[in-house]
JSON list of C-alpha atoms in Angstrom, two decimals:
[
{"chain": "A", "resi": 1309, "resn": "MET", "atom": "CA", "xyz": [37.84, 0.26, -37.90]},
{"chain": "A", "resi": 1310, "resn": "ALA", "atom": "CA", "xyz": [36.87, 0.42, -41.46]},
{"chain": "A", "resi": 1311, "resn": "SER", "atom": "CA", "xyz": [38.71, -2.87, -42.32]},
{"chain": "A", "resi": 1312, "resn": "SER", "atom": "CA", "xyz": [36.67, -4.66, -39.62]},
{"chain": "A", "resi": 1313, "resn": "VAL", "atom": "CA", "xyz": [33.41, -3.28, -40.66]},
{"chain": "A", "resi": 1314, "resn": "TRP", "atom": "CA", "xyz": [34.31, -4.16, -44.50]},
{"chain": "A", "resi": 1315, "resn": "PHE", "atom": "CA", "xyz": [35.24, -7.76, -43.70]},
{"chain": "A", "resi": 1316, "resn": "GLY", "atom": "CA", "xyz": [31.94, -8.29, -41.12]},
{"chain": "A", "resi": 1317, "resn": "ARG", "atom": "CA", "xyz": [29.49, -6.75, -44.18]},
{"chain": "A", "resi": 1318, "resn": "ALA", "atom": "CA", "xyz": [31.45, -9.02, -46.63]},
{"chain": "A", "resi": 1319, "resn": "ALA", "atom": "CA", "xyz": [30.82, -12.66, -44.29]},
{"chain": "A", "resi": 1320, "resn": "VAL", "atom": "CA", "xyz": [26.94, -11.49, -44.24]},
{"chain": "A", "resi": 1321, "resn": "MET", "atom": "CA", "xyz": [26.95, -11.46, -48.01]},
{"chain": "A", "resi": 1322, "resn": "CYS", "atom": "CA", "xyz": [28.33, -14.73, -48.20]},
{"chain": "A", "resi": 1323, "resn": "ARG", "atom": "CA", "xyz": [25.93, -16.47, -46.03]},
{"chain": "A", "resi": 1324, "resn": "ALA", "atom": "CA", "xyz": [23.11, -14.78, -48.04]},
{"chain": "A", "resi": 1325, "resn": "LEU", "atom": "CA", "xyz": [24.87, -16.00, -50.99]},
{"chain": "A", "resi": 1326, "resn": "ASN", "atom": "CA", "xyz": [24.90, -19.53, -49.85]},
{"chain": "A", "resi": 1327, "resn": "TRP", "atom": "CA", "xyz": [21.50, -19.81, -48.41]},
{"chain": "A", "resi": 1328, "resn": "ILE", "atom": "CA", "xyz": [20.16, -18.62, -52.01]},
{"chain": "A", "resi": 1329, "resn": "SER", "atom": "CA", "xyz": [22.36, -20.93, -53.90]},
{"chain": "A", "resi": 1330, "resn": "ALA", "atom": "CA", "xyz": [21.67, -23.87, -51.57]},
{"chain": "A", "resi": 1331, "resn": "PRO", "atom": "CA", "xyz": [19.48, -26.38, -53.14]},
{"chain": "A", "resi": 1332, "resn": "LYS", "atom": "CA", "xyz": [15.79, -26.36, -51.39]},
{"chain": "A", "resi": 1333, "resn": "PRO", "atom": "CA", "xyz": [13.37, -28.86, -50.78]},
{"chain": "A", "resi": 1334, "resn": "VAL", "atom": "CA", "xyz": [11.52, -29.60, -53.78]},
{"chain": "A", "resi": 1335, "resn": "SER", "atom": "CA", "xyz": [7.92, -29.83, -51.44]},
{"chain": "A", "resi": 1336, "resn": "SER", "atom": "CA", "xyz": [8.43, -26.27, -49.98]},
{"chain": "A", "resi": 1337, "resn": "LEU", "atom": "CA", "xyz": [9.32, -25.30, -53.31]},
{"chain": "A", "resi": 1338, "resn": "ILE", "atom": "CA", "xyz": [5.67, -26.60, -54.63]},
{"chain": "A", "resi": 1339, "resn": "GLN", "atom": "CA", "xyz": [3.63, -25.43, -51.57]},
{"chain": "A", "resi": 1340, "resn": "THR", "atom": "CA", "xyz": [5.10, -22.04, -52.15]},
{"chain": "A", "resi": 1341, "resn": "ALA", "atom": "CA", "xyz": [4.25, -21.63, -55.69]},
{"chain": "A", "resi": 1342, "resn": "SER", "atom": "CA", "xyz": [1.00, -23.34, -55.18]},
{"chain": "A", "resi": 1343, "resn": "TYR", "atom": "CA", "xyz": [-0.13, -21.01, -52.61]},
{"chain": "A", "resi": 1344, "resn": "ASN", "atom": "CA", "xyz": [-3.07, -18.55, -54.30]},
{"chain": "A", "resi": 1345, "resn": "PRO", "atom": "CA", "xyz": [-4.79, -17.41, -51.49]},
{"chain": "A", "resi": 1346, "resn": "LYS", "atom": "CA", "xyz": [-8.62, -16.52, -52.76]},
{"chain": "A", "resi": 1347, "resn": "PRO", "atom": "CA", "xyz": [-9.97, -13.38, -52.65]},
{"chain": "A", "resi": 1348, "resn": "LEU", "atom": "CA", "xyz": [-12.37, -12.07, -50.38]},
{"chain": "A", "resi": 1349, "resn": "ARG", "atom": "CA", "xyz": [-16.03, -11.88, -52.34]},
{"chain": "A", "resi": 1350, "resn": "LEU", "atom": "CA", "xyz": [-18.71, -9.48, -51.32]},
{"chain": "A", "resi": 1351, "resn": "ASN", "atom": "CA", "xyz": [-21.96, -10.55, -52.83]},
{"chain": "A", "resi": 1352, "resn": "LEU", "atom": "CA", "xyz": [-23.24, -6.89, -53.67]},
{"chain": "A", "resi": 1353, "resn": "ARG", "atom": "CA", "xyz": [-26.21, -7.85, -55.27]},
{"chain": "A", "resi": 1354, "resn": "GLU", "atom": "CA", "xyz": [-27.41, -9.83, -52.54]},
{"chain": "A", "resi": 1355, "resn": "PRO", "atom": "CA", "xyz": [-25.85, -8.44, -49.24]},
{"chain": "A", "resi": 1356, "resn": "TYR", "atom": "CA", "xyz": [-26.71, -9.95, -45.93]},
{"chain": "A", "resi": 1357, "resn": "ILE", "atom": "CA", "xyz": [-28.91, -7.40, -44.24]},
{"chain": "A", "resi": 1358, "resn": "PRO", "atom": "CA", "xyz": [-30.27, -8.86, -40.81]},
{"chain": "A", "resi": 1359, "resn": "ASP", "atom": "CA", "xyz": [-33.97, -8.50, -40.05]},
{"chain": "A", "resi": 1360, "resn": "LYS", "atom": "CA", "xyz": [-33.95, -6.24, -36.27]},
{"chain": "A", "resi": 1361, "resn": "ASP", "atom": "CA", "xyz": [-37.88, -6.87, -35.98]},
{"chain": "A", "resi": 1362, "resn": "SER", "atom": "CA", "xyz": [-37.03, -10.97, -36.04]},
{"chain": "A", "resi": 1363, "resn": "GLU", "atom": "CA", "xyz": [-36.31, -12.94, -32.86]},
{"chain": "A", "resi": 1364, "resn": "LYS", "atom": "CA", "xyz": [-33.85, -15.20, -34.67]},
{"chain": "A", "resi": 1365, "resn": "THR", "atom": "CA", "xyz": [-31.59, -12.27, -35.30]},
{"chain": "A", "resi": 1366, "resn": "PRO", "atom": "CA", "xyz": [-28.67, -11.82, -32.68]},
{"chain": "A", "resi": 1367, "resn": "GLU", "atom": "CA", "xyz": [-28.84, -8.87, -30.66]},
{"chain": "A", "resi": 1368, "resn": "TRP", "atom": "CA", "xyz": [-24.72, -8.03, -31.67]},
{"chain": "A", "resi": 1369, "resn": "GLN", "atom": "CA", "xyz": [-26.23, -7.27, -34.90]},
{"chain": "A", "resi": 1370, "resn": "LYS", "atom": "CA", "xyz": [-29.17, -5.04, -34.18]},
{"chain": "A", "resi": 1371, "resn": "THR", "atom": "CA", "xyz": [-26.63, -2.57, -32.63]},
{"chain": "A", "resi": 1372, "resn": "ALA", "atom": "CA", "xyz": [-25.05, 0.46, -34.05]},
{"chain": "A", "resi": 1373, "resn": "ARG", "atom": "CA", "xyz": [-21.91, -0.89, -34.04]},
{"chain": "A", "resi": 1374, "resn": "TYR", "atom": "CA", "xyz": [-22.93, -3.56, -36.60]},
{"chain": "A", "resi": 1375, "resn": "ASP", "atom": "CA", "xyz": [-25.01, -1.15, -38.70]},
{"chain": "A", "resi": 1376, "resn": "ARG", "atom": "CA", "xyz": [-21.27, 0.88, -39.18]},
{"chain": "A", "resi": 1377, "resn": "LYS", "atom": "CA", "xyz": [-19.85, -2.61, -39.92]},
{"chain": "A", "resi": 1378, "resn": "LEU", "atom": "CA", "xyz": [-22.06, -3.30, -42.92]},
{"chain": "A", "resi": 1379, "resn": "TYR", "atom": "CA", "xyz": [-22.18, 0.23, -44.19]},
{"chain": "A", "resi": 1380, "resn": "GLY", "atom": "CA", "xyz": [-18.30, -0.27, -44.13]},
{"chain": "A", "resi": 1381, "resn": "ARG", "atom": "CA", "xyz": [-18.47, -3.47, -45.83]},
{"chain": "A", "resi": 1382, "resn": "TYR", "atom": "CA", "xyz": [-21.62, -2.70, -48.69]},
{"chain": "A", "resi": 1383, "resn": "GLY", "atom": "CA", "xyz": [-21.53, 1.03, -48.78]},
{"chain": "A", "resi": 1384, "resn": "SER", "atom": "CA", "xyz": [-25.26, 2.18, -50.00]},
{"chain": "A", "resi": 1385, "resn": "ALA", "atom": "CA", "xyz": [-26.09, -1.24, -50.71]},
{"chain": "A", "resi": 1386, "resn": "SER", "atom": "CA", "xyz": [-26.49, -2.11, -47.16]},
{"chain": "A", "resi": 1387, "resn": "GLY", "atom": "CA", "xyz": [-29.84, 0.31, -47.46]},
{"chain": "A", "resi": 1388, "resn": "ILE", "atom": "CA", "xyz": [-28.59, 2.30, -43.77]},
{"chain": "A", "resi": 1389, "resn": "ASP", "atom": "CA", "xyz": [-28.57, 5.99, -43.35]},
{"chain": "A", "resi": 1390, "resn": "PRO", "atom": "CA", "xyz": [-25.08, 7.14, -42.88]},
{"chain": "A", "resi": 1391, "resn": "ALA", "atom": "CA", "xyz": [-26.82, 10.14, -40.95]},
{"chain": "A", "resi": 1392, "resn": "SER", "atom": "CA", "xyz": [-27.76, 7.44, -38.08]},
{"chain": "A", "resi": 1393, "resn": "LEU", "atom": "CA", "xyz": [-24.27, 6.37, -38.17]},
{"chain": "A", "resi": 1394, "resn": "TRP", "atom": "CA", "xyz": [-22.70, 9.43, -36.39]},
{"chain": "A", "resi": 1395, "resn": "PRO", "atom": "CA", "xyz": [-23.00, 9.06, -32.67]},
{"chain": "A", "resi": 1396, "resn": "THR", "atom": "CA", "xyz": [-25.82, 10.74, -30.15]},
{"chain": "A", "resi": 1397, "resn": "HIS", "atom": "CA", "xyz": [-25.11, 13.97, -27.99]},
{"chain": "A", "resi": 1398, "resn": "GLU", "atom": "CA", "xyz": [-24.68, 11.45, -25.22]},
{"chain": "A", "resi": 1399, "resn": "GLU", "atom": "CA", "xyz": [-22.05, 9.51, -27.18]},
{"chain": "A", "resi": 1400, "resn": "LEU", "atom": "CA", "xyz": [-20.16, 12.55, -28.25]},
{"chain": "A", "resi": 1401, "resn": "ASP", "atom": "CA", "xyz": [-20.37, 14.04, -24.92]},
{"chain": "A", "resi": 1402, "resn": "LYS", "atom": "CA", "xyz": [-18.70, 10.63, -23.58]},
{"chain": "A", "resi": 1403, "resn": "ILE", "atom": "CA", "xyz": [-15.87, 10.75, -26.27]},
{"chain": "A", "resi": 1404, "resn": "ILE", "atom": "CA", "xyz": [-15.08, 14.30, -25.61]},
{"chain": "A", "resi": 1405, "resn": "ALA", "atom": "CA", "xyz": [-15.17, 13.55, -21.87]},
{"chain": "A", "resi": 1406, "resn": "GLU", "atom": "CA", "xyz": [-12.35, 10.61, -22.33]},
{"chain": "A", "resi": 1407, "resn": "GLU", "atom": "CA", "xyz": [-10.53, 12.59, -25.07]},
{"chain": "A", "resi": 1408, "resn": "ASN", "atom": "CA", "xyz": [-10.17, 15.05, -22.38]},
{"chain": "A", "resi": 1409, "resn": "GLU", "atom": "CA", "xyz": [-9.17, 12.31, -20.09]},
{"chain": "A", "resi": 1410, "resn": "TRP", "atom": "CA", "xyz": [-7.05, 10.43, -22.01]},
{"chain": "A", "resi": 1411, "resn": "HIS", "atom": "CA", "xyz": [-5.37, 12.69, -24.27]},
{"chain": "A", "resi": 1412, "resn": "PRO", "atom": "CA", "xyz": [-5.72, 16.61, -22.24]},
{"chain": "A", "resi": 1413, "resn": "PRO", "atom": "CA", "xyz": [-4.73, 19.72, -24.00]},
{"chain": "A", "resi": 1414, "resn": "LEU", "atom": "CA", "xyz": [-0.98, 21.00, -23.47]},
{"chain": "A", "resi": 1415, "resn": "GLU", "atom": "CA", "xyz": [-1.97, 23.92, -21.11]},
{"chain": "A", "resi": 1416, "resn": "VAL", "atom": "CA", "xyz": [-4.20, 21.48, -18.82]},
{"chain": "A", "resi": 1417, "resn": "MET", "atom": "CA", "xyz": [-1.10, 18.86, -18.76]},
{"chain": "A", "resi": 1418, "resn": "ARG", "atom": "CA", "xyz": [1.57, 22.26, -17.93]},
{"chain": "A", "resi": 1419, "resn": "GLN", "atom": "CA", "xyz": [-1.13, 22.98, -15.42]},
{"chain": "A", "resi": 1420, "resn": "ASN", "atom": "CA", "xyz": [-1.24, 18.90, -13.88]},
{"chain": "A", "resi": 1421, "resn": "ILE", "atom": "CA", "xyz": [2.53, 19.30, -13.62]},
{"chain": "A", "resi": 1422, "resn": "VAL", "atom": "CA", "xyz": [2.76, 22.54, -12.02]},
{"chain": "A", "resi": 1423, "resn": "ALA", "atom": "CA", "xyz": [0.09, 21.19, -9.58]},
{"chain": "A", "resi": 1424, "resn": "ARG", "atom": "CA", "xyz": [2.29, 17.72, -8.77]},
{"chain": "A", "resi": 1425, "resn": "GLU", "atom": "CA", "xyz": [5.62, 19.83, -8.64]},
{"chain": "A", "resi": 1426, "resn": "LYS", "atom": "CA", "xyz": [3.80, 21.84, -6.06]},
{"chain": "A", "resi": 1427, "resn": "GLU", "atom": "CA", "xyz": [2.28, 19.08, -4.15]},
{"chain": "A", "resi": 1428, "resn": "GLU", "atom": "CA", "xyz": [5.47, 17.37, -3.92]},
{"chain": "A", "resi": 1429, "resn": "THR", "atom": "CA", "xyz": [7.25, 20.52, -2.94]},
{"chain": "A", "resi": 1430, "resn": "GLU", "atom": "CA", "xyz": [4.89, 20.63, -0.22]},
{"chain": "A", "resi": 1431, "resn": "LYS", "atom": "CA", "xyz": [5.09, 17.07, 0.62]},
{"chain": "A", "resi": 1432, "resn": "ARG", "atom": "CA", "xyz": [9.04, 17.21, 0.76]},
{"chain": "A", "resi": 1433, "resn": "LEU", "atom": "CA", "xyz": [8.78, 20.38, 2.87]},
{"chain": "A", "resi": 1434, "resn": "ALA", "atom": "CA", "xyz": [6.78, 19.14, 5.37]},
{"chain": "A", "resi": 1435, "resn": "LYS", "atom": "CA", "xyz": [8.95, 16.01, 5.58]},
{"chain": "A", "resi": 1436, "resn": "GLU", "atom": "CA", "xyz": [12.03, 17.94, 6.31]},
{"chain": "A", "resi": 1437, "resn": "LYS", "atom": "CA", "xyz": [10.02, 20.28, 9.16]},
{"chain": "A", "resi": 1438, "resn": "LEU", "atom": "CA", "xyz": [9.27, 16.76, 11.29]},
{"chain": "A", "resi": 1439, "resn": "ILE", "atom": "CA", "xyz": [12.97, 15.53, 10.59]},
{"chain": "A", "resi": 1440, "resn": "ALA", "atom": "CA", "xyz": [14.23, 18.93, 12.12]},
{"chain": "A", "resi": 1441, "resn": "ALA", "atom": "CA", "xyz": [11.92, 18.84, 14.82]},
{"chain": "A", "resi": 1442, "resn": "ASN", "atom": "CA", "xyz": [12.38, 15.03, 15.55]},
{"chain": "A", "resi": 1443, "resn": "MET", "atom": "CA", "xyz": [16.09, 16.34, 15.52]},
{"chain": "A", "resi": 1444, "resn": "ALA", "atom": "CA", "xyz": [15.38, 19.02, 18.05]},
{"chain": "A", "resi": 1445, "resn": "LYS", "atom": "CA", "xyz": [13.67, 16.86, 20.22]},
{"chain": "A", "resi": 1446, "resn": "MET", "atom": "CA", "xyz": [16.54, 13.99, 19.97]},
{"chain": "A", "resi": 1447, "resn": "PRO", "atom": "CA", "xyz": [18.27, 15.13, 23.09]},
{"chain": "A", "resi": 1448, "resn": "LYS", "atom": "CA", "xyz": [15.30, 14.89, 25.55]},
{"chain": "A", "resi": 1449, "resn": "MET", "atom": "CA", "xyz": [14.50, 11.75, 24.14]},
{"chain": "A", "resi": 1450, "resn": "VAL", "atom": "CA", "xyz": [17.97, 10.19, 24.47]},
{"chain": "A", "resi": 1451, "resn": "ALA", "atom": "CA", "xyz": [17.90, 11.70, 27.72]},
{"chain": "A", "resi": 1452, "resn": "ASP", "atom": "CA", "xyz": [14.42, 10.31, 28.87]},
{"chain": "A", "resi": 1453, "resn": "TRP", "atom": "CA", "xyz": [15.04, 7.06, 27.48]},
{"chain": "A", "resi": 1454, "resn": "ARG", "atom": "CA", "xyz": [18.49, 6.63, 29.59]},
{"chain": "A", "resi": 1455, "resn": "ARG", "atom": "CA", "xyz": [16.35, 7.64, 33.16]},
{"chain": "A", "resi": 1456, "resn": "GLU", "atom": "CA", "xyz": [13.91, 5.19, 32.47]},
{"chain": "A", "resi": 1457, "resn": "LYS", "atom": "CA", "xyz": [16.72, 2.86, 31.79]},
{"chain": "A", "resi": 1458, "resn": "ARG", "atom": "CA", "xyz": [18.36, 3.90, 34.71]},
{"chain": "A", "resi": 1459, "resn": "GLU", "atom": "CA", "xyz": [15.23, 3.76, 36.75]},
{"chain": "A", "resi": 1460, "resn": "ALA", "atom": "CA", "xyz": [14.37, 0.00, 35.28]},
{"chain": "A", "resi": 1461, "resn": "LYS", "atom": "CA", "xyz": [17.39, -1.16, 36.62]},
{"chain": "A", "resi": 1462, "resn": "VAL", "atom": "CA", "xyz": [16.87, 0.34, 39.71]},
{"chain": "A", "resi": 1463, "resn": "LYS", "atom": "CA", "xyz": [13.70, -1.32, 40.45]},
{"chain": "A", "resi": 1464, "resn": "LEU", "atom": "CA", "xyz": [14.35, -4.24, 39.28]},
{"chain": "A", "resi": 1465, "resn": "LYS", "atom": "CA", "xyz": [17.15, -4.08, 41.58]},
{"chain": "A", "resi": 1466, "resn": "GLU", "atom": "CA", "xyz": [14.84, -3.62, 44.39]},
{"chain": "A", "resi": 1467, "resn": "GLU", "atom": "CA", "xyz": [12.57, -6.22, 43.57]},
{"chain": "A", "resi": 1468, "resn": "LYS", "atom": "CA", "xyz": [15.30, -8.59, 43.28]},
{"chain": "A", "resi": 1469, "resn": "ALA", "atom": "CA", "xyz": [16.67, -7.61, 46.91]},
{"chain": "A", "resi": 1470, "resn": "ARG", "atom": "CA", "xyz": [12.65, -7.28, 48.22]},
{"chain": "A", "resi": 1471, "resn": "ARG", "atom": "CA", "xyz": [12.32, -11.03, 46.94]},
{"chain": "A", "resi": 1472, "resn": "ALA", "atom": "CA", "xyz": [15.50, -12.12, 48.35]},
{"chain": "A", "resi": 1473, "resn": "LYS", "atom": "CA", "xyz": [14.29, -10.50, 51.78]},
{"chain": "A", "resi": 1474, "resn": "LEU", "atom": "CA", "xyz": [11.17, -11.97, 51.57]},
{"chain": "A", "resi": 1475, "resn": "LEU", "atom": "CA", "xyz": [12.73, -15.76, 51.22]},
{"chain": "A", "resi": 1476, "resn": "ALA", "atom": "CA", "xyz": [15.15, -15.55, 54.03]},
{"chain": "A", "resi": 1477, "resn": "GLU", "atom": "CA", "xyz": [12.25, -14.10, 56.06]},
{"chain": "A", "resi": 1478, "resn": "ALA", "atom": "CA", "xyz": [10.07, -17.28, 55.00]},
{"chain": "A", "resi": 1479, "resn": "ARG", "atom": "CA", "xyz": [12.97, -19.62, 55.85]},
{"chain": "A", "resi": 1480, "resn": "GLU", "atom": "CA", "xyz": [13.52, -17.89, 59.07]},
{"chain": "A", "resi": 1481, "resn": "ARG", "atom": "CA", "xyz": [9.72, -18.34, 59.91]},
{"chain": "A", "resi": 1482, "resn": "PHE", "atom": "CA", "xyz": [9.28, -21.81, 58.61]},
{"chain": "A", "resi": 1483, "resn": "GLY", "atom": "CA", "xyz": [12.32, -22.99, 59.22]},
{"chain": "A", "resi": 1484, "resn": "TYR", "atom": "CA", "xyz": [13.21, -24.11, 56.03]},
{"chain": "A", "resi": 1485, "resn": "ASN", "atom": "CA", "xyz": [13.49, -23.30, 52.28]},
{"chain": "A", "resi": 1486, "resn": "VAL", "atom": "CA", "xyz": [9.98, -22.46, 51.01]},
{"chain": "A", "resi": 1487, "resn": "ASP", "atom": "CA", "xyz": [8.94, -22.22, 47.27]},
{"chain": "A", "resi": 1488, "resn": "PRO", "atom": "CA", "xyz": [7.39, -18.76, 46.17]},
{"chain": "A", "resi": 1489, "resn": "ARG", "atom": "CA", "xyz": [5.10, -20.07, 44.30]},
{"chain": "A", "resi": 1490, "resn": "SER", "atom": "CA", "xyz": [3.59, -21.89, 47.21]},
{"chain": "A", "resi": 1491, "resn": "PRO", "atom": "CA", "xyz": [0.24, -20.80, 49.38]},
{"chain": "A", "resi": 1492, "resn": "LYS", "atom": "CA", "xyz": [2.38, -20.47, 52.50]},
{"chain": "A", "resi": 1493, "resn": "PHE", "atom": "CA", "xyz": [4.71, -17.71, 50.57]},
{"chain": "A", "resi": 1494, "resn": "LEU", "atom": "CA", "xyz": [2.08, -15.86, 49.07]},
{"chain": "A", "resi": 1495, "resn": "GLU", "atom": "CA", "xyz": [-0.08, -15.81, 52.40]},
{"chain": "A", "resi": 1496, "resn": "MET", "atom": "CA", "xyz": [2.79, -14.45, 54.20]},
{"chain": "A", "resi": 1497, "resn": "VAL", "atom": "CA", "xyz": [3.57, -12.11, 51.62]},
{"chain": "A", "resi": 1498, "resn": "ALA", "atom": "CA", "xyz": [0.15, -10.80, 51.41]},
{"chain": "A", "resi": 1499, "resn": "GLU", "atom": "CA", "xyz": [0.65, -10.39, 55.38]},
{"chain": "A", "resi": 1500, "resn": "ILE", "atom": "CA", "xyz": [3.47, -8.40, 55.14]},
{"chain": "A", "resi": 1501, "resn": "GLU", "atom": "CA", "xyz": [2.38, -5.77, 52.68]},
{"chain": "A", "resi": 1502, "resn": "LYS", "atom": "CA", "xyz": [-0.81, -5.30, 54.60]},
{"chain": "A", "resi": 1503, "resn": "GLU", "atom": "CA", "xyz": [1.44, -4.47, 57.26]},
{"chain": "A", "resi": 1504, "resn": "GLU", "atom": "CA", "xyz": [3.56, -1.94, 55.46]},
{"chain": "A", "resi": 1505, "resn": "LYS", "atom": "CA", "xyz": [0.36, -0.68, 54.19]},
{"chain": "A", "resi": 1506, "resn": "LYS", "atom": "CA", "xyz": [-0.77, 0.26, 57.69]},
{"chain": "A", "resi": 1507, "resn": "LYS", "atom": "CA", "xyz": [2.75, 1.20, 59.04]},
{"chain": "A", "resi": 1508, "resn": "LYS", "atom": "CA", "xyz": [2.43, 3.63, 55.91]},
{"chain": "A", "resi": 1509, "resn": "LYS", "atom": "CA", "xyz": [-0.96, 4.99, 56.79]},
{"chain": "A", "resi": 1510, "resn": "LEU", "atom": "CA", "xyz": [-0.24, 5.45, 60.48]},
{"chain": "A", "resi": 1511, "resn": "LEU", "atom": "CA", "xyz": [3.09, 7.35, 59.86]},
{"chain": "A", "resi": 1512, "resn": "LYS", "atom": "CA", "xyz": [1.39, 9.50, 57.41]},
{"chain": "A", "resi": 1513, "resn": "ARG", "atom": "CA", "xyz": [-1.57, 10.13, 60.00]},
{"chain": "A", "resi": 1514, "resn": "ARG", "atom": "CA", "xyz": [1.16, 10.93, 62.47]},
{"chain": "A", "resi": 1515, "resn": "GLN", "atom": "CA", "xyz": [2.94, 13.58, 60.12]},
{"chain": "A", "resi": 1516, "resn": "ARG", "atom": "CA", "xyz": [-0.53, 15.11, 59.48]},
{"chain": "A", "resi": 1517, "resn": "GLU", "atom": "CA", "xyz": [-0.94, 15.56, 63.15]},
{"chain": "A", "resi": 1518, "resn": "GLU", "atom": "CA", "xyz": [2.61, 17.00, 63.47]},
{"chain": "A", "resi": 1519, "resn": "GLN", "atom": "CA", "xyz": [1.95, 19.76, 60.79]},
{"chain": "A", "resi": 1520, "resn": "ALA", "atom": "CA", "xyz": [-1.47, 20.61, 62.30]},
{"chain": "A", "resi": 1521, "resn": "ALA", "atom": "CA", "xyz": [0.21, 20.96, 65.85]},
{"chain": "A", "resi": 1522, "resn": "GLY", "atom": "CA", "xyz": [3.30, 22.88, 64.47]},
{"chain": "A", "resi": 1523, "resn": "LEU", "atom": "CA", "xyz": [0.64, 25.76, 62.31]},
{"chain": "A", "resi": 1524, "resn": "VAL", "atom": "CA", "xyz": [-0.88, 26.37, 65.94]},
{"chain": "A", "resi": 1525, "resn": "THR", "atom": "CA", "xyz": [1.17, 28.75, 67.67]},
{"chain": "A", "resi": 1526, "resn": "PRO", "atom": "CA", "xyz": [0.93, 29.43, 71.58]},
{"chain": "A", "resi": 1527, "resn": "PRO", "atom": "CA", "xyz": [-0.46, 32.97, 72.74]},
{"chain": "A", "resi": 1528, "resn": "ALA", "atom": "CA", "xyz": [2.09, 35.25, 73.58]},
{"chain": "A", "resi": 1529, "resn": "ALA", "atom": "CA", "xyz": [2.43, 36.35, 77.55]},
{"chain": "A", "resi": 1530, "resn": "SER", "atom": "CA", "xyz": [1.19, 39.18, 78.85]},
{"chain": "A", "resi": 1531, "resn": "SER", "atom": "CA", "xyz": [3.26, 41.48, 81.08]}
]
């Protein structure tokens, strides 16, 4: 392990020495040697101080931020009162509010963590409670679903039987197979349904009359 690391370092050193000893283009060497950046010269005798009362002065040069920049560059030569560079009460309150929002104290961070963990725990318990309640309802829900499925199947079977019966009756009445979408078939179905409603109505009336007759008891015979 140690020998492999040593050989790796030796290879890196050899490549570095080869790169240093390799001949470089003359133009790049001349360009590197002739590079001489000019220093930033500040005219402290006649610094540029914008006239805030002039209309030609841009608005961004009339701000307190630019005054801070001028004072940082020229110092007292800028003619700016350092006391005017301090933030106002409103700006200071805003800075404090931003500081408290983005960099709250440790105690506030701890309280936020506790509150977030409490909220997450409450959500988890509520979810578990909901799941448990749904699981308790599951047998009844499955039974209801199966019952509805059976009822739908029986209803579909009855509809098919009724449709076949109506088609057979139409064929017997008209003497040929009738299209179930034809007006003749629809009129016949409406007539049959009307007759069935009338029969059901008569049957209910007869049942009510029989019940009323059964409630009336004959008087007892006198001795």
